[in-house]
Amino acid sequence: MVGRELISLDYAKVALESEAVLEVKNLSLSFRTHGGIVQAVRHISFDLQKGETLAIVGESGSGKSVTTKAIMGILPGNASIDTGEILYGGLNLVQLKEAEYHKIRGKRIGLIFQDPLSALNPLMRIGDQITEVLYLALKMPSRQAKERALELMTAVGIPDAEQRFYQYPFQFSGGMRQRIVIAIAIASDPEILICDEPTTALDVTVQARILELINNIKRERNLSVIFITHDLGVVANMADRVAVMYAGKIVEIGTSEDIFLTPEHPYTWALLGSIPDLDSPKERLLSIPGTPPNMIYPPVGDAFALRNPYAMKIDAVAEPPMFQVSPTHYAATWRLHPKAPPTQMPEVLQARISRMKAGA
């Protein structure tokens, strides 16, 4: 482990040739509840580069969706941003008033919601929901807005767009509704697109088509994408970089190749090992024992320690800093300390990675 470096909270600012379109610096946010203060996000930092897809992955409650809500300025009333900055276009979004945010939300930063049925108004025709965005965001005249809406519906793969324009959400399948949500999200030509678990409610076949659609739209429009998911397998073929979150913190971040071929954090090992491998259907899947910690009372030390079979004594008393694995790869685990005893990832994961490398 010699040569590992400790780095500051700006660990996620990878030196790439492209420019950052969004920077999150030392962000912490909490929720006031009857049970106490929930520390949902704790001092996270990352950036989003022009034209890249950054996947943020982790179990439910890890803080990934809350982070994107902070970026969009749609946190609930019981939430508060305690520290940090969210920088976009020379502005610190944390400091914006609602009227100022209205010029960015949905216009420069688009959002695809998890559940398309709840994201759409069941009492409005599909066409009206798309043209409403075009009118409000771009002040587009009605005739031009309809033409543009039909173009968007065709672009996201809606057949018979002219006829479908006048139909209601209940007349669309789940996959088609999600395509409409995507059309609405890209209607005002945003620079950043946030996808908050957009395929969770869809079957595997439809899921693959929606992922392909998002990828195609990203390339055609040179969008920067933040993709939120609990499943690393979903983003294996579309993410340029991956940030792994646990208990409100980023515990590992790197390129897609870093995370899938040379993972370092035991939590990342567990996530990768829980993905079924079609090339080895009888292979034993890894499971993560226990449950995530109660963030009203954040644990001392490494938050993953109680669920980590490789935990050391220091994990129970001191929070691990970020260690630099490579110029693009960072992980917060004491096993990377130069004095830590050697530990190996599970054999089942080693075998899977070997097969991936052999097939590359």
CSV table of C-alpha atoms in Angstrom, one decimal:
chain,number,residue,atom,x,y,z
A,1,MET,CA,0.0,0.0,0.0
A,2,VAL,CA,3.0,2.3,-0.1
A,3,GLY,CA,2.4,5.4,-2.1
A,4,ARG,CA,-1.2,6.0,-1.2
A,5,GLU,CA,-1.8,9.7,-0.6
A,6,LEU,CA,-4.2,11.5,1.7
A,7,ILE,CA,-6.1,14.3,0.0
A,8,SER,CA,-8.4,17.1,1.0
A,9,LEU,CA,-12.2,17.5,0.5
A,10,ASP,CA,-11.6,18.5,-3.1
A,11,TYR,CA,-10.6,14.9,-3.8
A,12,ALA,CA,-13.3,14.5,-6.5
A,13,LYS,CA,-11.9,17.2,-8.7
A,14,VAL,CA,-10.2,15.0,-11.2
A,15,ALA,CA,-7.7,16.7,-13.5
A,16,LEU,CA,-9.4,16.1,-16.9
A,17,GLU,CA,-8.9,18.2,-20.0
A,18,SER,CA,-12.6,19.1,-20.2
A,19,GLU,CA,-14.1,21.8,-18.0
A,20,ALA,CA,-16.4,21.3,-15.0
A,21,VAL,CA,-20.0,22.6,-15.6
A,22,LEU,CA,-21.0,21.9,-12.0
A,23,GLU,CA,-19.1,21.8,-8.7
A,24,VAL,CA,-20.3,20.6,-5.4
A,25,LYS,CA,-18.0,21.6,-2.6
A,26,ASN,CA,-18.1,20.3,1.0
A,27,LEU,CA,-21.9,19.9,0.9
A,28,SER,CA,-23.7,18.9,4.1
A,29,LEU,CA,-27.5,18.9,4.6
A,30,SER,CA,-29.9,17.7,7.2
A,31,PHE,CA,-33.6,17.2,8.0
A,32,ARG,CA,-35.5,18.2,11.0
A,33,THR,CA,-37.8,15.3,12.1
A,34,HIS,CA,-39.8,14.4,15.2
A,35,GLY,CA,-37.0,11.9,16.1
A,36,GLY,CA,-34.2,14.4,15.8
A,37,ILE,CA,-31.9,15.9,13.1
A,38,VAL,CA,-31.1,13.5,10.3
A,39,GLN,CA,-27.6,14.2,8.9
A,40,ALA,CA,-28.5,13.0,5.3
A,41,VAL,CA,-25.4,14.3,3.5
A,42,ARG,CA,-22.0,14.9,5.1
A,43,HIS,CA,-19.3,17.0,3.6
A,44,ILE,CA,-19.4,15.6,0.0
A,45,SER,CA,-17.5,17.1,-2.9
A,46,PHE,CA,-17.5,16.3,-6.6
A,47,ASP,CA,-17.6,17.9,-10.0
A,48,LEU,CA,-19.4,17.2,-13.3
A,49,GLN,CA,-17.4,17.6,-16.5
A,50,LYS,CA,-18.7,18.8,-19.8
A,51,GLY,CA,-20.3,16.0,-21.8
A,52,GLU,CA,-19.7,13.3,-19.2
A,53,THR,CA,-22.0,10.9,-17.3
A,54,LEU,CA,-21.4,10.8,-13.6
A,55,ALA,CA,-23.2,8.0,-11.8
A,56,ILE,CA,-24.0,8.3,-8.1
A,57,VAL,CA,-24.8,4.9,-6.6
A,58,GLY,CA,-25.7,3.5,-3.2
A,59,GLU,CA,-28.4,1.9,-1.1
A,60,SER,CA,-31.6,3.7,-0.3
A,61,GLY,CA,-30.9,6.4,2.3
A,62,SER,CA,-27.3,6.9,1.2
A,63,GLY,CA,-28.0,10.5,0.3
A,64,LYS,CA,-27.7,10.3,-3.5
A,65,SER,CA,-31.2,11.6,-4.4
A,66,VAL,CA,-31.2,14.2,-1.7
A,67,THR,CA,-28.0,15.6,-3.2
A,68,THR,CA,-29.6,16.0,-6.6
A,69,LYS,CA,-32.7,17.7,-4.9
A,70,ALA,CA,-30.2,20.2,-3.4
A,71,ILE,CA,-28.8,20.9,-6.8
A,72,MET,CA,-32.3,21.4,-8.2
A,73,GLY,CA,-33.3,23.6,-5.3
A,74,ILE,CA,-36.3,21.4,-4.5
A,75,LEU,CA,-35.5,20.3,-0.9
A,76,PRO,CA,-38.6,20.0,1.4
A,77,GLY,CA,-39.3,22.6,4.0
A,78,ASN,CA,-37.7,20.6,6.9
A,79,ALA,CA,-34.3,20.4,5.1
A,80,SER,CA,-31.4,22.8,5.5
A,81,ILE,CA,-28.1,23.1,3.8
A,82,ASP,CA,-25.6,23.3,6.7
A,83,THR,CA,-22.3,23.8,4.8
A,84,GLY,CA,-21.0,23.9,1.3
A,85,GLU,CA,-21.4,25.4,-2.2
A,86,ILE,CA,-23.1,24.2,-5.4
A,87,LEU,CA,-21.4,26.2,-8.2
A,88,TYR,CA,-23.0,26.5,-11.7
A,89,GLY,CA,-22.4,29.1,-14.3
A,90,GLY,CA,-20.6,31.4,-11.9
A,91,LEU,CA,-23.4,31.2,-9.4
A,92,ASN,CA,-23.6,29.5,-6.0
A,93,LEU,CA,-27.0,27.8,-6.2
A,94,VAL,CA,-27.2,27.5,-2.4
A,95,GLN,CA,-27.5,31.3,-2.1
A,96,LEU,CA,-30.2,31.7,-4.8
A,97,LYS,CA,-33.7,32.9,-4.1
A,98,GLU,CA,-36.6,31.0,-5.6
A,99,ALA,CA,-37.1,33.6,-8.4
A,100,GLU,CA,-33.5,33.3,-9.4
A,101,TYR,CA,-33.6,29.5,-9.3
A,102,HIS,CA,-36.6,29.5,-11.6
A,103,LYS,CA,-34.3,30.7,-14.4
A,104,ILE,CA,-32.1,27.6,-14.0
A,105,ARG,CA,-34.3,24.8,-12.8
A,106,GLY,CA,-35.8,23.0,-15.8
A,107,LYS,CA,-34.1,25.4,-18.2
A,108,ARG,CA,-30.4,24.9,-17.7
A,109,ILE,CA,-30.7,21.8,-15.4
A,110,GLY,CA,-33.3,19.2,-16.4
A,111,LEU,CA,-34.6,16.4,-14.2
A,112,ILE,CA,-36.0,13.0,-15.1
A,113,PHE,CA,-38.0,11.7,-12.1
A,114,GLN,CA,-38.1,8.1,-10.9
A,115,ASP,CA,-41.9,7.5,-11.3
A,116,PRO,CA,-43.2,8.8,-14.6
A,117,LEU,CA,-46.8,8.3,-13.6
A,118,SER,CA,-46.5,10.7,-10.6
A,119,ALA,CA,-44.4,13.1,-12.6
A,120,LEU,CA,-47.1,13.6,-15.2
A,121,ASN,CA,-50.5,15.3,-14.6
A,122,PRO,CA,-53.1,12.6,-15.2
A,123,LEU,CA,-55.7,15.3,-16.1
A,124,MET,CA,-53.7,16.9,-18.9
A,125,ARG,CA,-53.1,15.7,-22.4
A,126,ILE,CA,-49.5,14.7,-23.1
A,127,GLY,CA,-49.1,17.4,-25.7
A,128,ASP,CA,-50.2,20.1,-23.4
A,129,GLN,CA,-47.7,19.0,-20.7
A,130,ILE,CA,-44.8,19.3,-23.2
A,131,THR,CA,-46.0,22.6,-24.7
A,132,GLU,CA,-46.5,24.1,-21.3
A,133,VAL,CA,-42.8,23.7,-20.6
A,134,LEU,CA,-41.9,25.3,-23.9
A,135,TYR,CA,-44.2,28.2,-23.2
A,136,LEU,CA,-43.0,28.8,-19.6
A,137,ALA,CA,-39.3,28.2,-20.2
A,138,LEU,CA,-38.9,29.6,-23.7
A,139,LYS,CA,-42.0,31.8,-24.2
A,140,MET,CA,-42.6,29.9,-27.4
A,141,PRO,CA,-45.9,30.7,-29.4
A,142,SER,CA,-48.5,27.9,-29.3
A,143,ARG,CA,-48.1,26.8,-33.0
A,144,GLN,CA,-44.3,26.6,-32.7
A,145,ALA,CA,-44.6,24.9,-29.3
A,146,LYS,CA,-46.8,22.2,-30.8
A,147,GLU,CA,-44.3,21.6,-33.7
A,148,ARG,CA,-41.5,21.4,-31.2
A,149,ALA,CA,-43.4,19.1,-29.0
A,150,LEU,CA,-44.1,16.7,-31.9
A,151,GLU,CA,-40.4,16.8,-32.8
A,152,LEU,CA,-39.5,15.9,-29.1
A,153,MET,CA,-42.0,13.1,-29.0
A,154,THR,CA,-40.5,11.6,-32.2
A,155,ALA,CA,-37.0,12.1,-30.9
A,156,VAL,CA,-37.7,10.1,-27.8
A,157,GLY,CA,-39.3,7.3,-29.8
A,158,ILE,CA,-43.0,7.9,-29.5
A,159,PRO,CA,-44.8,6.4,-32.6
A,160,ASP,CA,-47.7,8.2,-34.2
A,161,ALA,CA,-46.7,11.4,-32.3
A,162,GLU,CA,-49.5,13.5,-33.9
A,163,GLN,CA,-52.2,11.1,-32.5
A,164,ARG,CA,-50.4,10.6,-29.2
A,165,PHE,CA,-50.2,14.3,-28.7
A,166,TYR,CA,-53.9,14.4,-27.7
A,167,GLN,CA,-53.8,11.4,-25.4
A,168,TYR,CA,-53.6,11.2,-21.6
A,169,PRO,CA,-50.9,9.5,-19.5
A,170,PHE,CA,-53.1,6.5,-18.6
A,171,GLN,CA,-53.2,5.7,-22.3
A,172,PHE,CA,-49.4,5.2,-22.4
A,173,SER,CA,-47.3,2.3,-21.1
A,174,GLY,CA,-44.7,2.8,-18.3
A,175,GLY,CA,-41.9,3.0,-20.8
A,176,MET,CA,-43.7,5.4,-23.1
A,177,ARG,CA,-44.6,7.6,-20.1
A,178,GLN,CA,-40.9,7.7,-19.1
A,179,ARG,CA,-40.1,8.7,-22.7
A,180,ILE,CA,-42.5,11.7,-22.3
A,181,VAL,CA,-40.8,12.7,-19.0
A,182,ILE,CA,-37.5,12.6,-20.9
A,183,ALA,CA,-39.0,14.8,-23.7
A,184,ILE,CA,-40.2,17.3,-21.1
A,185,ALA,CA,-36.8,17.3,-19.4
A,186,ILE,CA,-34.9,18.1,-22.6
A,187,ALA,CA,-37.5,20.5,-24.0
A,188,SER,CA,-35.6,23.6,-23.1
A,189,ASP,CA,-32.2,22.3,-24.2
A,190,PRO,CA,-30.6,22.1,-20.7
A,191,GLU,CA,-26.9,21.8,-20.2
A,192,ILE,CA,-27.2,19.3,-17.4
A,193,LEU,CA,-29.6,16.4,-17.1
A,194,ILE,CA,-30.2,14.7,-13.8
A,195,CYS,CA,-31.7,11.2,-14.0
A,196,ASP,CA,-33.1,10.1,-10.6
A,197,GLU,CA,-33.5,6.3,-10.8
A,198,PRO,CA,-35.4,6.7,-14.1
A,199,THR,CA,-35.6,3.0,-14.8
A,200,THR,CA,-36.5,1.6,-11.4
A,201,ALA,CA,-40.2,1.0,-12.1
A,202,LEU,CA,-39.6,-0.6,-15.5
A,203,ASP,CA,-39.0,-4.2,-16.6
A,204,VAL,CA,-35.5,-5.2,-17.8
A,205,THR,CA,-36.2,-4.9,-21.5
A,206,VAL,CA,-37.8,-1.5,-21.3
A,207,GLN,CA,-35.1,-0.4,-18.9
A,208,ALA,CA,-32.4,-1.2,-21.5
A,209,ARG,CA,-34.2,0.9,-24.1
A,210,ILE,CA,-34.6,3.9,-21.8
A,211,LEU,CA,-30.9,3.7,-20.9
A,212,GLU,CA,-30.0,3.6,-24.6
A,213,LEU,CA,-32.3,6.6,-25.2
A,214,ILE,CA,-30.7,8.6,-22.5
A,215,ASN,CA,-27.2,7.7,-23.8
A,216,ASN,CA,-28.1,8.7,-27.4
A,217,ILE,CA,-29.7,12.0,-26.2
A,218,LYS,CA,-26.6,12.8,-24.2
A,219,ARG,CA,-24.3,12.2,-27.2
A,220,GLU,CA,-26.5,14.1,-29.6
A,221,ARG,CA,-26.8,17.2,-27.4
A,222,ASN,CA,-23.4,17.0,-25.6
A,223,LEU,CA,-25.2,16.9,-22.3
A,224,SER,CA,-23.6,16.5,-18.9
A,225,VAL,CA,-25.5,13.8,-17.0
A,226,ILE,CA,-25.8,12.9,-13.3
A,227,PHE,CA,-27.4,9.4,-13.1
A,228,ILE,CA,-28.7,8.3,-9.7
A,229,THR,CA,-29.2,4.6,-9.0
A,230,HIS,CA,-28.9,1.9,-6.3
A,231,ASP,CA,-27.7,-0.6,-8.9
A,232,LEU,CA,-24.2,-0.4,-10.2
A,233,GLY,CA,-25.1,-2.8,-13.0
A,234,VAL,CA,-27.5,-0.3,-14.5
A,235,VAL,CA,-24.7,2.2,-15.3
A,236,ALA,CA,-21.9,-0.3,-16.2
A,237,ASN,CA,-22.0,0.7,-19.9
A,238,MET,CA,-23.0,4.3,-19.7
A,239,ALA,CA,-21.1,6.1,-16.9
A,240,ASP,CA,-17.8,7.8,-17.5
A,241,ARG,CA,-17.2,8.2,-13.7
A,242,VAL,CA,-18.9,6.6,-10.7
A,243,ALA,CA,-19.3,8.0,-7.1
A,244,VAL,CA,-20.3,5.4,-4.5
A,245,MET,CA,-22.2,6.9,-1.5
A,246,TYR,CA,-22.8,5.4,1.9
A,247,ALA,CA,-24.3,7.0,5.0
A,248,GLY,CA,-24.3,10.5,3.4
A,249,LYS,CA,-20.7,10.4,2.3
A,250,ILE,CA,-18.8,9.6,-0.9
A,251,VAL,CA,-16.7,6.5,0.0
A,252,GLU,CA,-15.2,5.9,-3.5
A,253,ILE,CA,-15.0,7.7,-6.8
A,254,GLY,CA,-13.3,7.0,-10.0
A,255,THR,CA,-13.7,6.3,-13.7
A,256,SER,CA,-16.0,3.5,-14.6
A,257,GLU,CA,-13.0,1.3,-15.3
A,258,ASP,CA,-11.6,2.2,-11.8
A,259,ILE,CA,-14.8,1.2,-10.1
A,260,PHE,CA,-15.6,-2.0,-12.0
A,261,LEU,CA,-12.1,-3.4,-12.5
A,262,THR,CA,-10.1,-2.1,-9.5
A,263,PRO,CA,-12.6,-1.4,-6.7
A,264,GLU,CA,-11.0,-0.6,-3.3
A,265,HIS,CA,-13.8,0.1,-0.8
A,266,PRO,CA,-15.4,-3.0,0.8
A,267,TYR,CA,-18.8,-1.4,0.3
A,268,THR,CA,-18.1,-1.2,-3.4
A,269,TRP,CA,-17.0,-4.8,-3.4
A,270,ALA,CA,-20.4,-5.8,-1.9
A,271,LEU,CA,-22.4,-3.7,-4.4
A,272,LEU,CA,-20.5,-5.2,-7.3
A,273,GLY,CA,-20.8,-8.7,-5.9
A,274,SER,CA,-24.5,-8.4,-5.5
A,275,ILE,CA,-25.0,-8.0,-9.3
A,276,PRO,CA,-26.0,-11.2,-11.1
A,277,ASP,CA,-23.5,-12.4,-13.7
A,278,LEU,CA,-25.2,-13.8,-16.8
A,279,ASP,CA,-21.9,-15.4,-17.8
A,280,SER,CA,-21.9,-17.4,-14.6
A,281,PRO,CA,-25.5,-17.9,-13.5
A,282,LYS,CA,-24.7,-20.3,-10.7
A,283,GLU,CA,-22.2,-18.0,-9.1
A,284,ARG,CA,-22.9,-17.1,-5.5
A,285,LEU,CA,-24.0,-13.5,-5.0
A,286,LEU,CA,-22.5,-11.4,-2.2
A,287,SER,CA,-24.9,-9.9,0.4
A,288,ILE,CA,-24.4,-7.0,2.8
A,289,PRO,CA,-25.2,-8.0,6.4
A,290,GLY,CA,-27.1,-5.6,8.7
A,291,THR,CA,-28.7,-2.3,7.8
A,292,PRO,CA,-27.4,1.2,7.2
A,293,PRO,CA,-26.8,3.3,10.3
A,294,ASN,CA,-29.4,5.7,11.8
A,295,MET,CA,-28.2,9.1,10.6
A,296,ILE,CA,-29.8,10.8,13.5
A,297,TYR,CA,-26.9,9.3,15.4
A,298,PRO,CA,-24.1,9.0,12.8
A,299,PRO,CA,-21.6,6.4,13.9
A,300,VAL,CA,-18.1,7.2,15.1
A,301,GLY,CA,-15.4,6.1,12.8
A,302,ASP,CA,-16.2,4.4,9.5
A,303,ALA,CA,-20.0,4.3,9.0
A,304,PHE,CA,-19.6,1.0,7.1
A,305,ALA,CA,-17.6,-0.7,9.9
A,306,LEU,CA,-20.4,-2.7,11.5
A,307,ARG,CA,-21.3,-4.3,8.1
A,308,ASN,CA,-17.7,-4.7,6.9
A,309,PRO,CA,-16.1,-8.2,7.4
A,310,TYR,CA,-12.7,-6.6,6.8
A,311,ALA,CA,-13.1,-3.9,9.5
A,312,MET,CA,-10.2,-3.1,11.8
A,313,LYS,CA,-10.1,-1.6,15.3
A,314,ILE,CA,-9.4,1.8,13.9
A,315,ASP,CA,-12.6,1.7,11.9
A,316,ALA,CA,-14.6,1.9,15.1
A,317,VAL,CA,-12.9,5.0,16.4
A,318,ALA,CA,-11.7,7.1,13.5
A,319,GLU,CA,-13.3,8.1,10.2
A,320,PRO,CA,-11.0,7.2,7.2
A,321,PRO,CA,-9.8,10.0,5.0
A,322,MET,CA,-9.8,9.8,1.3
A,323,PHE,CA,-6.8,7.9,-0.1
A,324,GLN,CA,-5.6,8.5,-3.7
A,325,VAL,CA,-5.3,5.2,-5.6
A,326,SER,CA,-4.5,6.8,-9.0
A,327,PRO,CA,-4.9,10.2,-10.6
A,328,THR,CA,-8.6,9.4,-11.2
A,329,HIS,CA,-9.4,7.0,-8.4
A,330,TYR,CA,-10.0,7.8,-4.6
A,331,ALA,CA,-11.4,5.7,-1.8
A,332,ALA,CA,-12.1,6.3,1.9
A,333,THR,CA,-11.1,3.1,3.6
A,334,TRP,CA,-8.4,2.4,6.2
A,335,ARG,CA,-7.3,-0.7,4.3
A,336,LEU,CA,-5.5,1.7,2.0
A,337,HIS,CA,-3.3,3.1,4.7
A,338,PRO,CA,0.4,2.1,4.3
A,339,LYS,CA,0.4,0.4,7.7
A,340,ALA,CA,-2.8,-1.6,7.2
A,341,PRO,CA,-2.6,-5.4,6.9
A,342,PRO,CA,-3.2,-6.7,3.4
A,343,THR,CA,-6.8,-7.6,2.6
A,344,GLN,CA,-8.1,-9.2,-0.6
A,345,MET,CA,-11.5,-8.7,-2.2
A,346,PRO,CA,-13.8,-11.7,-2.2
A,347,GLU,CA,-12.8,-14.5,-4.5
A,348,VAL,CA,-16.2,-14.4,-6.3
A,349,LEU,CA,-15.6,-10.8,-7.2
A,350,GLN,CA,-11.9,-11.5,-8.2
A,351,ALA,CA,-13.2,-14.2,-10.6
A,352,ARG,CA,-15.8,-11.9,-12.1
A,353,ILE,CA,-13.3,-9.1,-12.7
A,354,SER,CA,-10.9,-11.6,-14.3
A,355,ARG,CA,-13.6,-12.6,-16.7
A,356,MET,CA,-14.4,-9.0,-17.5
A,357,LYS,CA,-10.8,-8.2,-18.2
A,358,ALA,CA,-10.5,-11.3,-20.4
A,359,GLY,CA,-13.5,-10.3,-22.4
A,360,ALA,CA,-12.4,-6.7,-22.8
